[in-house]
XYZ file of C-alpha atoms in Angstrom:
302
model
C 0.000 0.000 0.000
C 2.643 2.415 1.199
C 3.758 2.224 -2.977
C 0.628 3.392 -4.366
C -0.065 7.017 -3.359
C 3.783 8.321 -4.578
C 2.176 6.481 -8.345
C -1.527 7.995 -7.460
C 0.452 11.270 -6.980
C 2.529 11.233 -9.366
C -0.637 10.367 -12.186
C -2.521 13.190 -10.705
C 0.465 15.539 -11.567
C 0.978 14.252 -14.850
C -2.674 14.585 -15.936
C -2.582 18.199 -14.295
C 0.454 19.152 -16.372
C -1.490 17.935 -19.644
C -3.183 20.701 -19.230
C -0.976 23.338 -18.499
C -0.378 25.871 -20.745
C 3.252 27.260 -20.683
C 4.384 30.227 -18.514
C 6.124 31.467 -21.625
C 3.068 32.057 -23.852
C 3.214 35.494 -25.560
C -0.060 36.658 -27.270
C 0.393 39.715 -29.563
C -2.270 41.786 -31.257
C -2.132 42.033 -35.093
C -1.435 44.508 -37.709
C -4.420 43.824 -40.077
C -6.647 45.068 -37.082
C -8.467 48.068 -37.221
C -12.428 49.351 -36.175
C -13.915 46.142 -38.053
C -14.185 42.958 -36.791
C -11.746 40.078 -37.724
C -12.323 36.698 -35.984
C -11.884 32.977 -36.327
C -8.521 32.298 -37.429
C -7.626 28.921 -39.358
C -4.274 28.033 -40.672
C -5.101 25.488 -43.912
C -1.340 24.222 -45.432
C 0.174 27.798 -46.327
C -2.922 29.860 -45.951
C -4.937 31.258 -43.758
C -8.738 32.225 -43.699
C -10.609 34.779 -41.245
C -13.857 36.355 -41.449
C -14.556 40.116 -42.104
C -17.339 42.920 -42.150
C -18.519 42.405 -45.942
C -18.817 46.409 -46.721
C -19.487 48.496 -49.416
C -17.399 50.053 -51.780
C -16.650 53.235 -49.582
C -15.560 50.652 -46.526
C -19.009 50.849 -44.664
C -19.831 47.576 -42.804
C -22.807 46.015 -43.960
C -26.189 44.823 -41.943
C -28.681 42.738 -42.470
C -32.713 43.763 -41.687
C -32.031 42.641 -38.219
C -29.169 45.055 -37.229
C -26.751 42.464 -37.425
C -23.473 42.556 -39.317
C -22.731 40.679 -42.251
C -19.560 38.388 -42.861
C -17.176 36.952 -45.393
C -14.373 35.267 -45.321
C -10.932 36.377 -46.578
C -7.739 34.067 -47.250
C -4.207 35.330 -46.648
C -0.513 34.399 -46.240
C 1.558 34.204 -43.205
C 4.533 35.515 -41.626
C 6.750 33.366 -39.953
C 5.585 35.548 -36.890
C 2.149 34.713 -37.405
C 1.356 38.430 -39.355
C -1.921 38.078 -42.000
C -0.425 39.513 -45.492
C -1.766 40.404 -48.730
C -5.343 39.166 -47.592
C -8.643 39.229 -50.096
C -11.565 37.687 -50.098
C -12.504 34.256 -50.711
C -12.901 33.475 -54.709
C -16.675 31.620 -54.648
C -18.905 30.856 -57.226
C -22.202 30.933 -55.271
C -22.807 34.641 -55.069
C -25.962 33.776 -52.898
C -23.617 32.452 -50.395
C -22.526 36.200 -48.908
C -22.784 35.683 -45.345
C -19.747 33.304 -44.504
C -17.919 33.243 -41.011
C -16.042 30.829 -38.396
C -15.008 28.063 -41.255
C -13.233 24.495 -40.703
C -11.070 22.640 -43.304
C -10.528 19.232 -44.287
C -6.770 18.744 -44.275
C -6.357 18.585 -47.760
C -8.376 21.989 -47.862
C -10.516 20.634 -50.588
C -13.946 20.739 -48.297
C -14.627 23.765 -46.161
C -17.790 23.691 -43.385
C -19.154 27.272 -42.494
C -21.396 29.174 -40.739
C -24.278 31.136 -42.763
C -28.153 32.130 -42.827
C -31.018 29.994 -43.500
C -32.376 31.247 -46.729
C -36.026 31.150 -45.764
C -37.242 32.328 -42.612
C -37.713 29.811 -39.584
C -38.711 30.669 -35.760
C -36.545 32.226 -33.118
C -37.675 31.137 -30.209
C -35.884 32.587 -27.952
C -37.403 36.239 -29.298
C -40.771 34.612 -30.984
C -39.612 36.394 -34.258
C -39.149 34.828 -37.864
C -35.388 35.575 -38.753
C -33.129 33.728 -40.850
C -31.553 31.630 -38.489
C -27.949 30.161 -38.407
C -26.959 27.328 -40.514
C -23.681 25.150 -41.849
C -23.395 24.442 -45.147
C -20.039 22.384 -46.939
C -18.492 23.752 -49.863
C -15.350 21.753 -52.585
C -12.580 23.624 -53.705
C -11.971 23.221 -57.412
C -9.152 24.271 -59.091
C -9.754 27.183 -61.418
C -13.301 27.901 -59.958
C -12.610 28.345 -56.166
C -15.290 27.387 -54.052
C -18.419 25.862 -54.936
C -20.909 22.866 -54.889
C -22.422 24.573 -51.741
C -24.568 22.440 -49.404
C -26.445 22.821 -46.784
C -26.154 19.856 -44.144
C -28.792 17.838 -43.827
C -29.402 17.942 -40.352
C -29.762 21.747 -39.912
C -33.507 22.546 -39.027
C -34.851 26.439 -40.477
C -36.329 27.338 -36.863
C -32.825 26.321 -34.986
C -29.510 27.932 -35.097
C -26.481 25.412 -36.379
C -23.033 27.113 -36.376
C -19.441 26.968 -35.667
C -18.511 24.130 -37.461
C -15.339 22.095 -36.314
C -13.669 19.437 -37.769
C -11.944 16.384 -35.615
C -8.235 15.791 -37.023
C -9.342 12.929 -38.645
C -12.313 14.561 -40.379
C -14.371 11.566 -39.172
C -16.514 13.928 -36.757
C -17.763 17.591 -36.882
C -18.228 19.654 -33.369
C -20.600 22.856 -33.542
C -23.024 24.840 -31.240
C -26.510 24.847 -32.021
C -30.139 25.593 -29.910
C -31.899 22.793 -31.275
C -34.726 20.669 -29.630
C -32.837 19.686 -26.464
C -30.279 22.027 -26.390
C -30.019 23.474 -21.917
C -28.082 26.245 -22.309
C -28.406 29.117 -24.725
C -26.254 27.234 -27.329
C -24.755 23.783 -26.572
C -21.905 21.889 -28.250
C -22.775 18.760 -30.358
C -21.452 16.381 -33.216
C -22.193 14.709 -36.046
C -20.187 11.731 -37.711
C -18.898 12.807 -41.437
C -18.437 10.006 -43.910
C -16.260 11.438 -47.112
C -17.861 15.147 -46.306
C -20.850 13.693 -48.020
C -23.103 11.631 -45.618
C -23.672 12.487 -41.863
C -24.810 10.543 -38.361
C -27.152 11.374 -36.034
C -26.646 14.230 -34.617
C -25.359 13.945 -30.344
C -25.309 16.981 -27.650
C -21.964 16.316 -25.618
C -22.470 15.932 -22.168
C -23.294 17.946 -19.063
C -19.982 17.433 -18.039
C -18.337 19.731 -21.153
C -21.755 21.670 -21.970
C -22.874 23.828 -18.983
C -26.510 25.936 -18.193
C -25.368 28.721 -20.547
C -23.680 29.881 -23.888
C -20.914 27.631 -25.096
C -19.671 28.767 -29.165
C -16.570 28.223 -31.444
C -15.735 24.485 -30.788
C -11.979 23.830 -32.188
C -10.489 20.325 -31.550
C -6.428 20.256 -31.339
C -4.079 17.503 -33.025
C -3.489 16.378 -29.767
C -7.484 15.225 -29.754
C -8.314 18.354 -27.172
C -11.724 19.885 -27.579
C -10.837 23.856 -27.026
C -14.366 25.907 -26.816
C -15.497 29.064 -25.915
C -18.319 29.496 -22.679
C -19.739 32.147 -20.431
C -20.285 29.845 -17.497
C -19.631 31.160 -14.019
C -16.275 31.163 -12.788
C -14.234 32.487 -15.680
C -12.219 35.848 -16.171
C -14.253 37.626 -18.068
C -17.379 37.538 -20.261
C -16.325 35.463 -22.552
C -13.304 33.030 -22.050
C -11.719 30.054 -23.937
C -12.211 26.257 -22.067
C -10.271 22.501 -22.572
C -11.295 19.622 -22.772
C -9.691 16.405 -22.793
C -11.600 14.076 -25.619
C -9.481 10.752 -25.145
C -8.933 11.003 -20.980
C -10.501 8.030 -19.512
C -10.772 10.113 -16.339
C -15.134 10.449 -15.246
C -14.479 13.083 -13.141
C -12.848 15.750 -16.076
C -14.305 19.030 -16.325
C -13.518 21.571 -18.764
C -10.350 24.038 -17.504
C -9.868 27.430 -18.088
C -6.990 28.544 -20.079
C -4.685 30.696 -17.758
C -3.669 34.320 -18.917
C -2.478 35.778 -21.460
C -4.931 33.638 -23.432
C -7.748 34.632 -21.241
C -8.400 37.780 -20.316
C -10.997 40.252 -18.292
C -12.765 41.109 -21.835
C -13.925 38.591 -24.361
C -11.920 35.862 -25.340
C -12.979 33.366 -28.635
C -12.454 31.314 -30.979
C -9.266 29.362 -30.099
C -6.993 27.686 -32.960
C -4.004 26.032 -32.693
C -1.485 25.158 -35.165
C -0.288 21.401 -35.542
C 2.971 22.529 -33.615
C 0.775 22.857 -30.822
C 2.964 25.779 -29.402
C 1.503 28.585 -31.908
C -2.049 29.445 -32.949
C -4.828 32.846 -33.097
C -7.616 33.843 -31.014
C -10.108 36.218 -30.870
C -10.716 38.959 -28.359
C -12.621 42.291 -27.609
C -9.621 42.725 -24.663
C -8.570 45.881 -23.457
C -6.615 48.255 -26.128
C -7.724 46.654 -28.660
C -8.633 48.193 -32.354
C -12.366 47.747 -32.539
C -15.020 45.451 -32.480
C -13.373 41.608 -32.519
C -9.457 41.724 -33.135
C -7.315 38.822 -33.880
C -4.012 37.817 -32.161
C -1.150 35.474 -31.941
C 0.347 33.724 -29.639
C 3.305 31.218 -29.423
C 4.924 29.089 -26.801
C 1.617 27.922 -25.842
């Protein structure tokens, strides 16, 4: 017996420091920031997409007939210190498809999964209002088109919201928040099986033990199989703040952990991503002296 709590010990501290973040991390706010919002980060092979105001020709950010602004996404290069250059938007050839944000990737970057509008109206019913609710649609990269073949998944209902989509690193299952039939919070976390990004499961909340009573958005899961998210439960740092999870721990008892500072801060902090390196990556914050609205950042040594 007396050889079993140094090993007990010595588990718990190994499982602890899974989850520790480094001391060292350094975030740093980007250049390409300014009064607009730029959020949701995602590093595909040498590229990287974001989403953007969609504006008008004199730069005015443009709303829809709800007072809410309208996205697209844009596709850049990067700096070996994580800078966004020489970005423009997305080349498409659905122009019906204007209102794109918070994307995934397959790893070949042939299939992209993104968040939109219904195109008809369904129910709200949180506000018992017809709006055009949330949805995820796929698109396929072709060569010499750019994207097309848009679809809208299957499984997304008109009077519920479906977004943040989130590819597993094996593309076999896709994370996002929806408030659905079922759903206890204002938005919960769920997934769906993908089979060849053509056919999809049933569609599964994720428990009580990762989901809590309120908002959980922007699911991202790690190469290392960690489900990062984004949650306004009590007990965080500030309004919004940026949660892991362990998806292959065997351990009943997990609960999600808060990412220590500088990643979360006392303002709103979103829409983790982190590289394959799993020591750099981008998040999204409305922190203190920042630009604007949503601002993008960088951070390494993670």
């Amino acid at each position: 017996m007396k050889n079993k709590a140094p090993l007990t010990l010595l588990f718990i501290l190994m499982f602890s420091i899974s989850f520790c973040q480094s001391k060292d991390v350094e975030v740093k706010k980007l250049d390409i920031n300014n009064r607009y919002d730029h959020f949701a980060a995602r590093v595909v092979g040498d590229s990287l997409y974001f989403s953007y105001n969609l504006t008008t020709k004199r730069g005015r950010p443009i709303k829809d007939k709800f007072d809410g602004y309208i996205y697209t996404m844009y596709t850049s290069e990067v700096s070996e210190d994580g800078e966004i250059l020489n970005p423009k938007p997305v080349k498409k050839t659905d122009l019906s498809a204007f209102n794109m944000s918070a994307a995934t990737f397959s790893k070949d970057g042939k299939y992209m999964y993104f968040t939109t509008n219904q195109l008809s109206k369904g129910t709200n019913k949180l506000k018992g209002i017809d709006t055009y609710n949330l949805q995820i649609s796929r698109a396929e990269y072709v060569q010499g088109k750019g994207w097309t073949n848009f679809e809208v998944l299957p499984f997304c209902e008109q009077d519920f919201n479906y977004a943040h989509p989130a590819l597993s690193p094996d593309g076999s299952t896709l994370y996002f928040i929806s408030d659905r039939e079922g759903t206890k919070g204002k938005s919960d976390l769920y997934k769906v099986s993908v089979s060849n990004h053509k056919t999809y499961g049933d569609v599964v909340r994720l428990d009580d033990d990762i989901n809590s009573s309120r908002t959980e958005i922007f699911p991202f899961v790690s190469a290392d199989n960690k489900l990062y998210f984004t949650s306004n439960r009590r007990g965080g740092k500030g309004g919004l703040d940026i949660y892991v999870y362990d998806l292959e721990s065997n351990d009943e008892e997990q609960k999600p952990k808060s990412l220590a500072a500088p990643i979360n801060s006392r303002g709103d902090d979103f829409s983790f991503f982190l590289n394959d390196d799993l020591t750099t990556g981008y998040i999204s914050s409305r922190r203190l002296k920042g630009e604007g609205g949503d601002d993008l950042y960088y951070f390494e040594k993670f």
